[in-house]
Amino acid sequence: MEEKHFLNNSVLYELLLIILPFPSRLCPRGFWGRRGMRECALTKPCSVCSRFCHLGRMFTRVTPQRLLLLLSSTLLLLWLGCWHSTAPPPPSRTHILLLSSWRLGSTFAGQLFSQHPDVFYLMEPAKHVWHHLPGGSPELLQGPARDLIHALFRCEMAVLQDFVHQPHRVSQIFMLHMSRALCSPPTCEAFRGGDIVRQVKCEAHCNASPFGKAAETCVTYSHMALKVVSFFQLEVLYPLLTNAALDLCIIHLLQDPRAVYATRRLISLYPDDLLISWAHNAMPNARLVMHKVCHSQAGMYLATFRHPPPALHGRYLLTCYEDLVRDPLGQVAEWYCYTSLASSPQLKAWVHNITHWSRDASKVLLAWRHQLSFHQVQEVQEICKPAMEVFGYRPVRSEEEQRDLAKDLVLPRERVGQTPVRMV
C-alpha cells in the first residue's frame, strides 16, 4: 500500500512540474533561454533542479491535446490518492446476548450492561414474539425469536412495530424503563447520555417519545446487549454465531434451581408458564416448568462442547448468579473484559450501592433455605438432578442440612467431561 501511494505521488509530482509554473528559487542561478524557459547553470545542480530543467525542455513540446490529457491524469491521480487515504471503517458493533431463564437473576445482570454509557440495552425483546404468536410450542417460537434478535442487533427497531399497536411509541417496547439508552438522547431528552437513570423517572418522562427515535439512538452505541429468557436450545442461535456481520458474545447466566423455584412461587409468570406447559397440560404446571427450565439450561451448556461449531469458540461464557452476588465487582470486571467494555468510577459506585443494601445480598441469595419446606426442596432436587450435577449444586439430605447456612451448597466449578465450564 505504501509503495502504491509513493508511486501515485511520484507520478503526480512529475505531472505537476509540467503543468504548473515552477518556483524560481529552485534554480537560483538559472536564466531564461531564447525559448522563454530557464536553463540551469548550476555547477552541480540539485536533483530537483535537474528534473525541472529536463521537464522544462519537454514543456516546450506540449500541445493543447497533451496538456488536456495531463490535466485529466492529474485529476484522476488526485482522486485515487484521496480514495486510498480514506480512514479505515470504524470497528463493528459488539453484540452481547445475555442468555438465561425466568427468575434466574438476569434482570439485575441486565442492568449491569444497561447502565453502561456505551451499551444500548433491551430487556427480553423476544417477549413480543411470545405474546403475539399464541398457540405454538416454545420450540416453534425459537426461530421467530431468533430472527427478531438478529434484526435488533442490526438496529432495525421497526421490526417491533409488527407486535405493537398504533400509535407507535417507545413506551410499547417491553420494559422500556429498564433501558438507560432509551431513556437518554436522542430518544428522550430528559436525561444526559452518561447518567445513571432511575426507572421511575424514565417512565414519567420518556413514554411519549416516537418509536423511530429508538433506531436513531441504537446506531450511536458501540455495544448492544439483549437479555433473552425464551431460548431452550443453543443450536437455534448458531446462525447468529456464523454471521460475519455480528460480533456476538454470549453470556449464559444460571442459578441454583431451588432458589429459582422459591422465586417463581412469589411472582406470577402465568402467560409464560402456560406456554411452556402447553404441550402437556391445559393449565400451567410448576413441575413441568421446572423440568423444562433445568433441562434446557443444562442442555445449552452441554452443547458447547458436544460438536460445537467453530464459531462458538471464544464466544460463550458461563456465569453462576451466586458468583455475581458474592463478588459483583469482580464478576462485572470479567464480563466487561469479555465484551471489551471499560468501567468507570461512577459505574463501580452504582454496582456497589445496589449490591450492599442493609441486608447482606448473600442472605437474600440463600432465602430459599428458609422459604421452602424440605419436601419442596426434595422435589426440586429430583426434577433438576441432572442440571444440579452438571453445574455443581450440592443436594441437601435433611432439613437440618437445608437450614444450616454455614454449609455451602455450591461446589467449586469443575469440568464436565473434557471441557471447562468457561469457554472463553
Short mmCIF file of C-alpha atoms in Angstrom, two decimals:
data_model
loop_
_atom_site.label_atom_id
_atom_site.label_comp_id
_atom_site.label_asym_id
_atom_site.label_seq_id
_atom_site.Cartn_x
_atom_site.Cartn_y
_atom_site.Cartn_z
CA MET A 1 0.00 0.00 0.00
CA GLU A 2 2.85 2.42 0.86
CA GLU A 3 4.60 1.66 -2.46
CA LYS A 4 1.38 2.40 -4.32
CA HIS A 5 0.99 5.71 -2.52
CA PHE A 6 4.63 6.59 -3.32
CA LEU A 7 4.15 5.73 -7.00
CA ASN A 8 0.99 7.84 -7.24
CA ASN A 9 2.68 10.77 -5.53
CA SER A 10 5.78 10.49 -7.73
CA VAL A 11 3.80 10.47 -10.96
CA LEU A 12 1.63 13.29 -9.70
CA TYR A 13 4.74 15.31 -8.92
CA GLU A 14 6.09 14.79 -12.44
CA LEU A 15 2.83 15.94 -13.96
CA LEU A 16 2.58 18.99 -11.76
CA LEU A 17 6.10 20.02 -12.74
CA ILE A 18 4.99 20.09 -16.36
CA ILE A 19 1.65 21.82 -15.83
CA LEU A 20 2.33 24.31 -13.06
CA PRO A 21 4.90 27.15 -13.02
CA PHE A 22 7.95 26.12 -11.04
CA PRO A 23 9.27 28.49 -8.35
CA SER A 24 12.39 30.27 -9.46
CA ARG A 25 14.07 29.65 -6.11
CA LEU A 26 14.65 26.02 -7.10
CA CYS A 27 17.11 27.18 -9.81
CA PRO A 28 18.76 30.18 -8.20
CA ARG A 29 21.47 30.59 -10.87
CA GLY A 30 19.44 29.95 -13.96
CA PHE A 31 18.45 32.38 -16.73
CA TRP A 32 15.69 32.49 -19.26
CA GLY A 33 16.66 30.95 -22.54
CA ARG A 34 15.71 32.07 -26.02
CA ARG A 35 12.57 29.86 -25.91
CA GLY A 36 11.29 31.50 -22.77
CA MET A 37 12.37 28.74 -20.38
CA ARG A 38 15.06 28.84 -17.75
CA GLU A 39 18.25 26.92 -18.32
CA CYS A 40 20.08 25.80 -15.25
CA ALA A 41 23.66 26.92 -14.90
CA LEU A 42 24.50 25.20 -11.64
CA THR A 43 27.90 23.61 -11.44
CA LYS A 44 26.34 20.65 -9.58
CA PRO A 45 22.61 21.13 -9.99
CA CYS A 46 20.31 19.58 -7.39
CA SER A 47 18.18 16.63 -8.45
CA VAL A 48 15.02 18.71 -8.30
CA CYS A 49 16.51 21.45 -10.44
CA SER A 50 17.88 18.91 -12.91
CA ARG A 51 14.48 17.35 -13.17
CA PHE A 52 12.94 20.74 -13.74
CA CYS A 53 15.41 21.64 -16.49
CA HIS A 54 14.71 18.36 -18.24
CA LEU A 55 10.98 18.80 -17.94
CA GLY A 56 11.27 22.42 -18.96
CA ARG A 57 12.58 21.34 -22.30
CA MET A 58 9.69 18.90 -22.56
CA PHE A 59 7.24 21.67 -21.76
CA THR A 60 8.14 23.48 -25.00
CA ARG A 61 6.78 20.49 -26.90
CA VAL A 62 3.44 20.25 -25.02
CA THR A 63 0.44 20.63 -27.31
CA PRO A 64 -3.09 21.56 -26.12
CA GLN A 65 -4.15 17.93 -26.55
CA ARG A 66 -1.29 16.69 -24.40
CA LEU A 67 -2.00 19.34 -21.80
CA LEU A 68 -5.64 18.27 -21.59
CA LEU A 69 -4.56 14.64 -21.20
CA LEU A 70 -2.12 15.56 -18.45
CA LEU A 71 -4.75 17.60 -16.63
CA SER A 72 -7.18 14.68 -16.76
CA SER A 73 -4.50 12.30 -15.49
CA THR A 74 -3.64 14.67 -12.67
CA LEU A 75 -7.24 14.89 -11.53
CA LEU A 76 -7.53 11.10 -11.69
CA LEU A 77 -4.41 10.63 -9.57
CA LEU A 78 -5.63 13.19 -7.07
CA TRP A 79 -8.91 11.29 -6.76
CA LEU A 80 -7.07 7.97 -6.36
CA GLY A 81 -4.85 9.47 -3.70
CA CYS A 82 -7.86 10.68 -1.73
CA TRP A 83 -9.59 7.32 -2.14
CA HIS A 84 -6.61 5.36 -0.86
CA SER A 85 -6.04 7.72 2.07
CA THR A 86 -9.56 7.49 3.46
CA ALA A 87 -9.75 6.41 7.10
CA PRO A 88 -10.47 2.72 7.73
CA PRO A 89 -14.06 1.87 8.63
CA PRO A 90 -14.90 2.01 12.32
CA PRO A 91 -14.88 -1.29 14.22
CA SER A 92 -18.08 -3.27 14.12
CA ARG A 93 -20.54 -3.11 16.99
CA THR A 94 -20.14 -5.70 19.73
CA HIS A 95 -23.32 -7.72 20.24
CA ILE A 96 -23.98 -9.18 23.68
CA LEU A 97 -26.61 -11.85 24.28
CA LEU A 98 -27.43 -12.37 27.95
CA LEU A 99 -28.91 -15.85 27.86
CA SER A 100 -30.88 -17.02 30.89
CA SER A 101 -34.30 -18.17 32.05
CA TRP A 102 -37.10 -16.75 34.13
CA ARG A 103 -36.25 -15.67 37.67
CA LEU A 104 -32.55 -16.51 37.47
CA GLY A 105 -31.30 -13.06 38.45
CA SER A 106 -30.99 -11.93 34.86
CA THR A 107 -32.84 -8.64 35.44
CA PHE A 108 -30.10 -7.45 37.78
CA ALA A 109 -27.44 -8.78 35.44
CA GLY A 110 -29.00 -6.92 32.53
CA GLN A 111 -28.79 -3.64 34.41
CA LEU A 112 -25.03 -4.07 34.72
CA PHE A 113 -24.96 -3.64 30.95
CA SER A 114 -27.87 -1.24 30.61
CA GLN A 115 -26.30 1.39 32.86
CA HIS A 116 -23.03 1.36 30.94
CA PRO A 117 -22.78 4.52 28.79
CA ASP A 118 -21.53 2.58 25.75
CA VAL A 119 -24.30 -0.03 25.71
CA PHE A 120 -27.70 0.01 24.05
CA TYR A 121 -29.75 -2.49 26.06
CA LEU A 122 -33.13 -4.13 25.61
CA MET A 123 -34.74 -6.42 28.17
CA GLU A 124 -36.47 -9.51 26.83
CA PRO A 125 -37.44 -8.23 23.36
CA ALA A 126 -38.47 -11.78 22.42
CA LYS A 127 -41.39 -11.34 24.81
CA HIS A 128 -43.16 -9.58 21.91
CA VAL A 129 -42.97 -12.79 19.87
CA TRP A 130 -44.26 -14.96 22.71
CA HIS A 131 -47.24 -12.73 23.44
CA HIS A 132 -48.29 -12.13 19.83
CA LEU A 133 -47.84 -15.59 18.32
CA PRO A 134 -50.01 -17.71 20.60
CA GLY A 135 -50.83 -21.34 20.09
CA GLY A 136 -47.32 -22.57 19.39
CA SER A 137 -44.92 -24.58 21.45
CA PRO A 138 -41.83 -22.90 22.94
CA GLU A 139 -39.63 -24.77 20.46
CA LEU A 140 -41.58 -23.43 17.47
CA LEU A 141 -41.27 -19.86 18.72
CA GLN A 142 -37.49 -20.00 19.00
CA GLY A 143 -36.98 -19.42 15.26
CA PRO A 144 -39.08 -16.22 15.09
CA ALA A 145 -37.49 -15.02 18.34
CA ARG A 146 -34.00 -15.56 16.92
CA ASP A 147 -34.88 -13.67 13.73
CA LEU A 148 -36.17 -10.79 15.83
CA ILE A 149 -32.92 -10.76 17.81
CA HIS A 150 -30.95 -10.71 14.56
CA ALA A 151 -32.87 -7.70 13.27
CA LEU A 152 -32.49 -5.83 16.54
CA PHE A 153 -28.75 -6.44 16.54
CA ARG A 154 -28.73 -4.50 13.25
CA CYS A 155 -30.69 -1.68 14.94
CA GLU A 156 -33.75 -2.46 12.81
CA MET A 157 -36.10 -1.40 15.58
CA ALA A 158 -39.00 -1.13 13.14
CA VAL A 159 -39.49 -4.91 13.35
CA LEU A 160 -41.03 -4.38 16.78
CA GLN A 161 -43.83 -2.35 15.21
CA ASP A 162 -45.32 -5.59 13.91
CA PHE A 163 -46.03 -6.57 17.51
CA VAL A 164 -47.38 -3.28 18.91
CA HIS A 165 -50.45 -1.16 18.28
CA GLN A 166 -50.81 2.34 16.87
CA PRO A 167 -49.68 4.96 17.69
CA HIS A 168 -46.14 3.65 17.80
CA ARG A 169 -44.39 4.98 20.90
CA VAL A 170 -41.27 3.73 22.65
CA SER A 171 -43.45 3.01 25.68
CA GLN A 172 -44.71 -0.04 23.75
CA ILE A 173 -41.25 -1.61 23.84
CA PHE A 174 -41.30 -4.20 26.59
CA MET A 175 -39.76 -2.86 29.82
CA LEU A 176 -38.65 0.38 28.18
CA HIS A 177 -37.66 1.91 31.52
CA MET A 178 -35.05 -0.84 32.01
CA SER A 179 -33.03 0.57 29.10
CA ARG A 180 -30.87 3.55 30.04
CA ALA A 181 -30.18 4.17 26.34
CA LEU A 182 -33.89 4.61 25.54
CA CYS A 183 -34.17 6.99 28.49
CA SER A 184 -31.37 9.14 27.03
CA PRO A 185 -30.96 11.42 23.97
CA PRO A 186 -31.94 11.30 21.20
CA THR A 187 -34.87 9.08 22.25
CA CYS A 188 -35.57 11.05 25.41
CA GLU A 189 -34.13 14.46 26.24
CA ALA A 190 -34.94 14.28 29.95
CA PHE A 191 -31.54 12.82 30.83
CA ARG A 192 -27.95 13.19 29.71
CA GLY A 193 -26.27 10.36 27.84
CA GLY A 194 -23.97 9.23 30.65
CA ASP A 195 -26.45 9.48 33.52
CA ILE A 196 -27.44 6.56 35.73
CA VAL A 197 -31.17 6.61 35.02
CA ARG A 198 -33.81 5.68 37.58
CA GLN A 199 -36.65 3.59 36.20
CA VAL A 200 -39.47 5.66 37.71
CA LYS A 201 -38.15 8.89 36.22
CA CYS A 202 -37.72 7.26 32.83
CA GLU A 203 -41.35 6.13 32.79
CA ALA A 204 -42.51 9.61 33.78
CA HIS A 205 -40.55 11.49 31.11
CA CYS A 206 -39.87 9.17 28.17
CA ASN A 207 -43.02 7.14 27.43
CA ALA A 208 -44.31 9.51 24.74
CA SER A 209 -41.16 9.51 22.61
CA PRO A 210 -41.74 8.48 18.97
CA PHE A 211 -40.84 4.91 18.06
CA GLY A 212 -38.46 5.95 15.31
CA LYS A 213 -36.12 7.51 17.83
CA ALA A 214 -35.15 4.06 19.10
CA ALA A 215 -33.26 3.15 15.91
CA GLU A 216 -31.70 6.60 15.79
CA THR A 217 -30.39 6.02 19.30
CA CYS A 218 -29.26 2.44 18.69
CA VAL A 219 -26.78 3.26 15.92
CA THR A 220 -24.88 5.68 18.16
CA TYR A 221 -23.68 2.93 20.53
CA SER A 222 -20.59 0.73 20.16
CA HIS A 223 -22.20 -2.17 22.07
CA MET A 224 -25.67 -3.67 22.03
CA ALA A 225 -26.89 -6.05 24.72
CA LEU A 226 -30.10 -8.07 24.67
CA LYS A 227 -31.38 -10.15 27.55
CA VAL A 228 -33.41 -13.19 26.49
CA VAL A 229 -35.06 -15.93 28.55
CA SER A 230 -37.07 -17.77 25.92
CA PHE A 231 -34.45 -19.99 24.27
CA PHE A 232 -34.22 -23.67 25.15
CA GLN A 233 -31.61 -24.84 22.63
CA LEU A 234 -28.25 -23.24 21.95
CA GLU A 235 -28.26 -24.68 18.44
CA VAL A 236 -31.02 -22.25 17.48
CA LEU A 237 -28.53 -19.41 17.91
CA TYR A 238 -25.82 -20.90 15.69
CA PRO A 239 -26.89 -18.83 12.63
CA LEU A 240 -26.14 -15.70 14.65
CA LEU A 241 -22.69 -17.02 15.57
CA THR A 242 -21.78 -17.77 11.96
CA ASN A 243 -22.97 -14.37 10.71
CA ALA A 244 -19.83 -12.41 9.85
CA ALA A 245 -21.66 -9.11 10.39
CA LEU A 246 -22.20 -9.88 14.09
CA ASP A 247 -19.51 -9.79 16.75
CA LEU A 248 -21.52 -11.92 19.16
CA CYS A 249 -20.66 -12.61 22.80
CA ILE A 250 -22.96 -14.99 24.70
CA ILE A 251 -23.17 -14.81 28.49
CA HIS A 252 -25.10 -17.75 29.92
CA LEU A 253 -26.41 -16.97 33.40
CA LEU A 254 -27.69 -19.73 35.67
CA GLN A 255 -28.75 -20.13 39.30
CA ASP A 256 -29.46 -22.84 41.86
CA PRO A 257 -32.78 -24.44 40.76
CA ARG A 258 -34.04 -24.41 44.35
CA ALA A 259 -33.62 -20.64 44.53
CA VAL A 260 -35.32 -20.31 41.15
CA TYR A 261 -38.30 -22.34 42.32
CA ALA A 262 -38.64 -20.27 45.51
CA THR A 263 -38.67 -17.04 43.49
CA ARG A 264 -41.16 -18.35 40.95
CA ARG A 265 -43.61 -19.14 43.76
CA LEU A 266 -43.64 -15.46 44.76
CA ILE A 267 -44.04 -13.90 41.31
CA SER A 268 -46.74 -14.72 38.78
CA LEU A 269 -45.45 -15.88 35.40
CA TYR A 270 -48.78 -17.28 34.23
CA PRO A 271 -48.58 -16.50 30.47
CA ASP A 272 -45.08 -17.91 30.11
CA ASP A 273 -45.74 -20.92 32.32
CA LEU A 274 -48.90 -21.63 30.35
CA LEU A 275 -46.98 -21.64 27.08
CA ILE A 276 -44.24 -23.88 28.49
CA SER A 277 -46.85 -26.34 29.79
CA TRP A 278 -48.94 -26.11 26.61
CA ALA A 279 -47.80 -29.40 25.09
CA HIS A 280 -48.77 -31.37 28.20
CA ASN A 281 -51.40 -29.54 30.20
CA ALA A 282 -54.16 -27.02 29.69
CA MET A 283 -53.05 -25.24 32.87
CA PRO A 284 -49.57 -24.20 34.00
CA ASN A 285 -47.78 -26.95 35.83
CA ALA A 286 -44.91 -25.95 38.15
CA ARG A 287 -43.28 -29.35 37.92
CA LEU A 288 -43.27 -29.33 34.13
CA VAL A 289 -41.97 -25.76 34.02
CA MET A 290 -39.08 -26.51 36.38
CA HIS A 291 -38.19 -29.63 34.42
CA LYS A 292 -38.17 -27.63 31.19
CA VAL A 293 -36.05 -24.84 32.65
CA CYS A 294 -33.48 -27.16 34.25
CA HIS A 295 -33.27 -29.48 31.25
CA SER A 296 -32.79 -26.62 28.78
CA GLN A 297 -30.16 -24.80 30.85
CA ALA A 298 -28.05 -27.94 31.20
CA GLY A 299 -28.63 -28.85 27.55
CA MET A 300 -27.42 -25.47 26.30
CA TYR A 301 -24.27 -25.73 28.36
CA LEU A 302 -23.55 -29.30 27.28
CA ALA A 303 -24.00 -28.24 23.64
CA THR A 304 -20.93 -26.01 23.96
CA PHE A 305 -18.59 -28.99 23.80
CA ARG A 306 -20.65 -31.68 22.09
CA HIS A 307 -19.85 -30.97 18.44
CA PRO A 308 -19.97 -27.16 18.73
CA PRO A 309 -19.44 -25.05 15.60
CA PRO A 310 -16.00 -23.41 15.33
CA ALA A 311 -17.72 -20.01 15.53
CA LEU A 312 -18.68 -20.72 19.14
CA HIS A 313 -15.08 -20.76 20.33
CA GLY A 314 -14.39 -17.73 22.50
CA ARG A 315 -17.99 -16.54 22.29
CA TYR A 316 -19.59 -18.35 25.23
CA LEU A 317 -19.17 -17.53 28.91
CA LEU A 318 -21.00 -19.37 31.68
CA THR A 319 -21.69 -17.41 34.89
CA CYS A 320 -23.36 -18.53 38.10
CA TYR A 321 -25.60 -15.99 39.77
CA GLU A 322 -24.06 -16.96 43.10
CA ASP A 323 -20.66 -15.76 41.85
CA LEU A 324 -22.20 -12.49 40.72
CA VAL A 325 -23.78 -11.81 44.13
CA ARG A 326 -20.72 -12.78 46.14
CA ASP A 327 -18.27 -10.74 44.08
CA PRO A 328 -20.23 -8.31 41.91
CA LEU A 329 -17.32 -6.01 41.05
CA GLY A 330 -15.07 -8.93 40.16
CA GLN A 331 -17.75 -10.57 38.02
CA VAL A 332 -18.62 -7.32 36.28
CA ALA A 333 -14.93 -6.79 35.53
CA GLU A 334 -14.81 -10.25 33.93
CA TRP A 335 -17.89 -9.50 31.83
CA TYR A 336 -16.58 -6.14 30.71
CA CYS A 337 -13.23 -7.65 29.77
CA TYR A 338 -15.01 -10.39 27.82
CA THR A 339 -17.13 -7.86 25.91
CA SER A 340 -14.42 -5.17 25.53
CA LEU A 341 -16.10 -2.62 27.78
CA ALA A 342 -14.34 -0.18 30.09
CA SER A 343 -15.66 0.51 33.57
CA SER A 344 -15.84 3.88 35.33
CA PRO A 345 -15.83 5.10 38.96
CA GLN A 346 -19.47 6.14 38.62
CA LEU A 347 -20.47 2.69 37.38
CA LYS A 348 -18.46 0.93 40.10
CA ALA A 349 -20.14 3.07 42.75
CA TRP A 350 -23.57 2.21 41.34
CA VAL A 351 -22.80 -1.53 41.38
CA HIS A 352 -21.54 -1.29 44.96
CA ASN A 353 -24.64 0.58 46.12
CA ILE A 354 -27.19 -1.81 44.63
CA THR A 355 -25.42 -4.91 45.96
CA HIS A 356 -24.74 -3.68 49.52
CA TRP A 357 -28.10 -2.80 50.98
CA SER A 358 -28.98 -3.13 54.65
CA ARG A 359 -29.32 -6.89 54.36
CA ASP A 360 -26.40 -8.85 53.06
CA ALA A 361 -27.02 -9.89 49.45
CA SER A 362 -25.77 -13.39 50.18
CA LYS A 363 -28.56 -13.84 52.72
CA VAL A 364 -31.11 -12.94 50.06
CA LEU A 365 -29.43 -15.46 47.80
CA LEU A 366 -29.98 -18.20 50.40
CA ALA A 367 -33.57 -17.23 51.23
CA TRP A 368 -34.90 -20.43 49.66
CA ARG A 369 -33.37 -22.43 52.52
CA HIS A 370 -35.92 -20.83 54.86
CA GLN A 371 -38.82 -20.27 52.47
CA LEU A 372 -39.16 -23.81 51.12
CA SER A 373 -40.10 -26.89 53.04
CA PHE A 374 -37.76 -29.84 52.93
CA HIS A 375 -40.36 -31.73 50.89
CA GLN A 376 -40.40 -28.97 48.26
CA VAL A 377 -36.61 -28.95 48.14
CA GLN A 378 -36.54 -32.71 47.64
CA GLU A 379 -39.00 -32.41 44.78
CA VAL A 380 -36.92 -29.76 43.01
CA GLN A 381 -33.75 -31.78 43.54
CA GLU A 382 -35.42 -34.79 41.95
CA ILE A 383 -36.71 -32.83 38.95
CA CYS A 384 -33.45 -30.96 38.36
CA LYS A 385 -30.94 -33.60 39.41
CA PRO A 386 -29.07 -33.74 36.05
CA ALA A 387 -28.72 -29.95 35.90
CA MET A 388 -27.57 -29.72 39.52
CA GLU A 389 -24.90 -32.32 38.85
CA VAL A 390 -23.70 -30.52 35.73
CA PHE A 391 -23.47 -27.12 37.41
CA GLY A 392 -22.17 -28.27 40.78
CA TYR A 393 -25.09 -27.61 43.15
CA ARG A 394 -24.96 -29.96 46.12
CA PRO A 395 -28.26 -31.58 47.22
CA VAL A 396 -29.36 -31.48 50.85
CA ARG A 397 -30.18 -34.77 52.60
CA SER A 398 -32.09 -33.47 55.60
CA GLU A 399 -33.97 -30.43 56.86
CA GLU A 400 -31.14 -29.69 59.30
CA GLU A 401 -28.66 -29.57 56.44
CA GLN A 402 -31.01 -27.32 54.50
CA ARG A 403 -31.31 -24.78 57.34
CA ASP A 404 -27.59 -24.75 58.12
CA LEU A 405 -26.44 -21.62 56.26
CA ALA A 406 -22.84 -22.30 57.18
CA LYS A 407 -22.90 -25.28 54.83
CA ASP A 408 -22.05 -24.16 51.31
CA LEU A 409 -24.15 -25.97 48.73
CA VAL A 410 -22.36 -24.55 45.70
CA LEU A 411 -19.45 -26.77 44.78
CA PRO A 412 -16.32 -25.41 43.10
CA ARG A 413 -16.82 -25.21 39.36
CA GLU A 414 -15.49 -28.43 37.89
CA ARG A 415 -15.08 -29.76 34.42
CA VAL A 416 -17.88 -31.71 32.82
CA GLY A 417 -16.39 -34.42 30.64
CA GLN A 418 -13.31 -32.90 28.99
CA THR A 419 -14.40 -29.26 28.72
CA PRO A 420 -14.03 -26.42 31.24
CA VAL A 421 -17.11 -24.58 32.41
CA ARG A 422 -15.96 -21.26 30.98
CA MET A 423 -15.16 -21.36 27.29
CA VAL A 424 -13.54 -18.02 26.59
#
